[in-house]
Amino acid sequence: MVQEVSFVHCADIHLDASFKGDGSHSFSSERRKDLKKTFEAIINIVLEKDADFLLISGDLYEHDYASKSTINWLNEQFSKLGDKPVVIVTGNHDPYVKNAWYRIYPWRENVRILTTASPEFMDNTRNVYFYGIGFDTFRQERLPDIKPPSISTEKINICLFHGTLDMDFTGNPYNPVSSEELHRLGFDYYALGHFHRKNESLAEAGMIYPGSPEPLGFDEQGEHGVYFVSISKENGKAETRYHFIQIQQRKYVEYNLDAGGIQSEEELIKRAELLLSSSNAERDIVKINLSGRIPADISLDLAALEHALADRCFSLDINDCTYPDYDLDELAKEKNITGVFINMMKEKIDNASGDEKQMLEKALYLGLEALLTGKVDIS
Ligand SMILES: [Mn+2]
């Protein structure tokens, strides 16, 4: 007999994340709204695909910030799924602590929360066995003491796991486990959560990290979304098909802009406008890294620059990595270590050629920067 099920697998939504320190108050509140829009998109995918389940592999909300109204809203979202089960395992941001919403809130009946004390859910209608390994506290340096799973080949067996897989465990111990250990448990699919970048490199072994469906910072560039997975099982042998669906509201995008040789700040604004005109800055969260050597008499006012470009951007952050172009002839006349250094380097540069000449020129500017500013940025 062939048995077939399908589901949407997501994780790390981080509802009500504070986004504090990332920008203005309005930025934070817009981004919290984005998280909700993204979650609504997830619910819609379950409905459009007529999937059997929604799996959430931890960090659905942030315990420290999640408000009652957001939890009410969440429960309403779940109600759109009717009888379709929503299977949740707890993460390190939404652990099953004493006052967790998972514990104290009257969730709809289709919501199944897998905990260390009660890690199983059996859907008898569709013959699917769920088992969860999650978090009871904010930090778990090893796997919780949990009853072993009861796998049987006649069922489709799915494990929801929140934590770090195949990591250097000493550095980042969040439910550390190796893919071999998980594999030995014998599940047909492992719905993973914790890492915010999607990773399907172990999909052959039935293990996928969907990543955060809405990216949360500049370390989460690229595509973000969820996986639609279907499993068919015949005579104890499972076959899994999966595909990624991008659903993010915005992207984090970083550009490098060469400011070298500009004669005025207006010129720099023009260059930045040109760069932004070919981007999706009205939607995305943009960072521009300025580089190059600029005349020493131009001192960049980053706040003014950001202000001048603000109208075309949802969120813009400018990072100044330029360095001043010094008047070497003037500085060489000085009767101090800077003057001596320049004259010495000039002589070496005049007598060198090719690569060596280029290297010495670079050394001259790095040395000058160190002498004049007391610091040096080698990049
Ligand atoms: Mn997370």
mmCIF file of C-alpha atoms and ligand atoms in Angstrom, residues 12 14 59 194 196, ligand 1:
data_model
loop_
_atom_site.group_PDB
_atom_site.id
_atom_site.type_symbol
_atom_site.label_atom_id
_atom_site.label_comp_id
_atom_site.label_asym_id
_atom_site.label_seq_id
_atom_site.Cartn_x
_atom_site.Cartn_y
_atom_site.Cartn_z
ATOM 1 C CA ASP A 12 12.857 30.425 13.166
ATOM 2 C CA HIS A 14 10.981 34.889 15.687
ATOM 3 C CA ASP A 59 11.808 29.764 17.534
ATOM 4 C CA HIS A 194 17.996 26.819 14.515
ATOM 5 C CA HIS A 196 18.808 30.963 9.857
HETATM 6 MN MN MN B 1 16.365 31.032 15.641
#
